[in-house]
Coordinates of C-alpha atoms in Angstrom, one line a residue:
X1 CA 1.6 -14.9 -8.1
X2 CA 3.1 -14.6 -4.3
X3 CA 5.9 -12.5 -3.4
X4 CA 7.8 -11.9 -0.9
X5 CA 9.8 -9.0 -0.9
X6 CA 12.3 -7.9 1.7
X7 CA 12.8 -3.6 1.3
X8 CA 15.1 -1.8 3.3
X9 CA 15.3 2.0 3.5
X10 CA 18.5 4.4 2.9
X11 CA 17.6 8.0 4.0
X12 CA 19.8 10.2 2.7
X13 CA 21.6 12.7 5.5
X14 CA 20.8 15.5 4.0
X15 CA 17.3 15.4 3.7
X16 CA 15.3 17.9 6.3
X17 CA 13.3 17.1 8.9
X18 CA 10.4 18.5 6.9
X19 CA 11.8 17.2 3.6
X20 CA 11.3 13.5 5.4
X21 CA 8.1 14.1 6.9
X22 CA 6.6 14.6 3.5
X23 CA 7.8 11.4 2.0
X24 CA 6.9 9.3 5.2
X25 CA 3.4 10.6 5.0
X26 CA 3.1 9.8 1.1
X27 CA 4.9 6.6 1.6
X28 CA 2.2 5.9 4.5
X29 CA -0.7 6.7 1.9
X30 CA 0.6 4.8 -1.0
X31 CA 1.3 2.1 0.9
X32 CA -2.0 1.7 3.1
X33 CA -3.7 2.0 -0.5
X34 CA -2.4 -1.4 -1.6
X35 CA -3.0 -3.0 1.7
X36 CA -6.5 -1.7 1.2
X37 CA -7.0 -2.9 -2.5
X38 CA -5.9 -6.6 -0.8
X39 CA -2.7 -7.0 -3.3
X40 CA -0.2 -6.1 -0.6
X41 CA -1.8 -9.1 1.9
X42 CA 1.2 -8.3 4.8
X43 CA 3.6 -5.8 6.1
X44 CA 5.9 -6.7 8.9
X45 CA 8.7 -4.4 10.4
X46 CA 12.3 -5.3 10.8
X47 CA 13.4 -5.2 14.4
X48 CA 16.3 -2.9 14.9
X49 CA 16.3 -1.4 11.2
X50 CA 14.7 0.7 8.9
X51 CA 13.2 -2.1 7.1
X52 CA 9.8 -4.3 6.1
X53 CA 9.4 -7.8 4.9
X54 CA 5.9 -7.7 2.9
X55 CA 4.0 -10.3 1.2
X56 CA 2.2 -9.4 -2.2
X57 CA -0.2 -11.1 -4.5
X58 CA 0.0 -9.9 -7.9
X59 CA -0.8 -10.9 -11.5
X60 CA 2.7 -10.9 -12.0
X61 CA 6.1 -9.4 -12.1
X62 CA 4.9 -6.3 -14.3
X63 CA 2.5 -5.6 -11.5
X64 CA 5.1 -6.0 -8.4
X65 CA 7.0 -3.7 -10.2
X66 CA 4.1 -1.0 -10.8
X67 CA 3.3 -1.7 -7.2
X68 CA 6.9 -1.2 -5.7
X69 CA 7.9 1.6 -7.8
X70 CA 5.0 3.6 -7.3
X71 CA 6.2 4.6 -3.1
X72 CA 7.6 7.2 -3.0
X73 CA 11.0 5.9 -1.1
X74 CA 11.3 3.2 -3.9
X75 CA 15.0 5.1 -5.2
X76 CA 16.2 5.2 -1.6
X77 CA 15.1 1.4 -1.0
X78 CA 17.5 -2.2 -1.8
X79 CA 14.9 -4.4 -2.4
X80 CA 14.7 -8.4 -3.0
X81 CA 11.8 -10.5 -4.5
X82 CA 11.3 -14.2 -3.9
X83 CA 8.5 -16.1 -6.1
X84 CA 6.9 -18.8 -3.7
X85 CA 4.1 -20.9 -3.9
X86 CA 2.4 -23.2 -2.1
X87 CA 4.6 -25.7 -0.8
X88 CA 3.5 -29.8 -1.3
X89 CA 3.4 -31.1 2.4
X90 CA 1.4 -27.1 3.9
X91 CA -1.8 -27.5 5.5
X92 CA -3.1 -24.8 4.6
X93 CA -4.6 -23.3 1.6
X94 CA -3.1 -19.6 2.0
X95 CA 0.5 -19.0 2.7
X96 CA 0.0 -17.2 6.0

C-alpha cells in the first residue's frame, strides 16, 4: 500500500540546544534507515516550515504506524495519511 503522509514538527521551547541536537541526529538516522530499506520511497521538505511531505510503501497500516512511530520526534509531530493508488487514466506504472 502507498501513502502519503504530510508530518509537521512542534519543537517544544524549552528544549536545549543540545537537548535538540540529539533528537535531530536520531531522527536523521532512523529516518535515512527506512529510506535505505526502500519503504520510505520519498522525502520532500516544506518551504517555509518545519515540515515534510513523504511517500511510503508499506504492507499496510500496521506497518506505517511501526514506521512513523518509531522517529524519535513522532510525539512532537501532527501527522496526516492518505491511501492512494494508482489512478485509471496515469501513464505510468509507479506513482512518482
Amino acid at each position: 500500500m502507498v501513502y502519503v503522509v504530510e508530518m509537521e514538527v512542534n519543537i517544544p521551547e524549552s528544549w536545549s540546544q543540545e537537548k535538540l541536537a540529539d533528537y535531530l541526529a536520531r531522527e536523521k538516522e532512523c529516518s535515512q534507515k527506512w529510506q535505505s530499506s526502500g519503504k520510505w520511497k520519498y522525502l520532500w521538505r516544506v518551504a517555509g516550515k518545519y515540515a515534510n511531505i513523504s511517500v511510503l510503501e508499506v504492507d499496510g497500516p500496521d506497518e506505517l504506524h511501526q514506521i512513523i512511530s518509531s522517529l524519535p520526534l513522532f510525539p512532537y509531530m501532527n501527522i496526516k495519511v492518505t491511501s492512494v493508488c494508482k489512478h485509471l487514466n496515469a501513464i505510468r506504472e509507479t506513482i512518482i
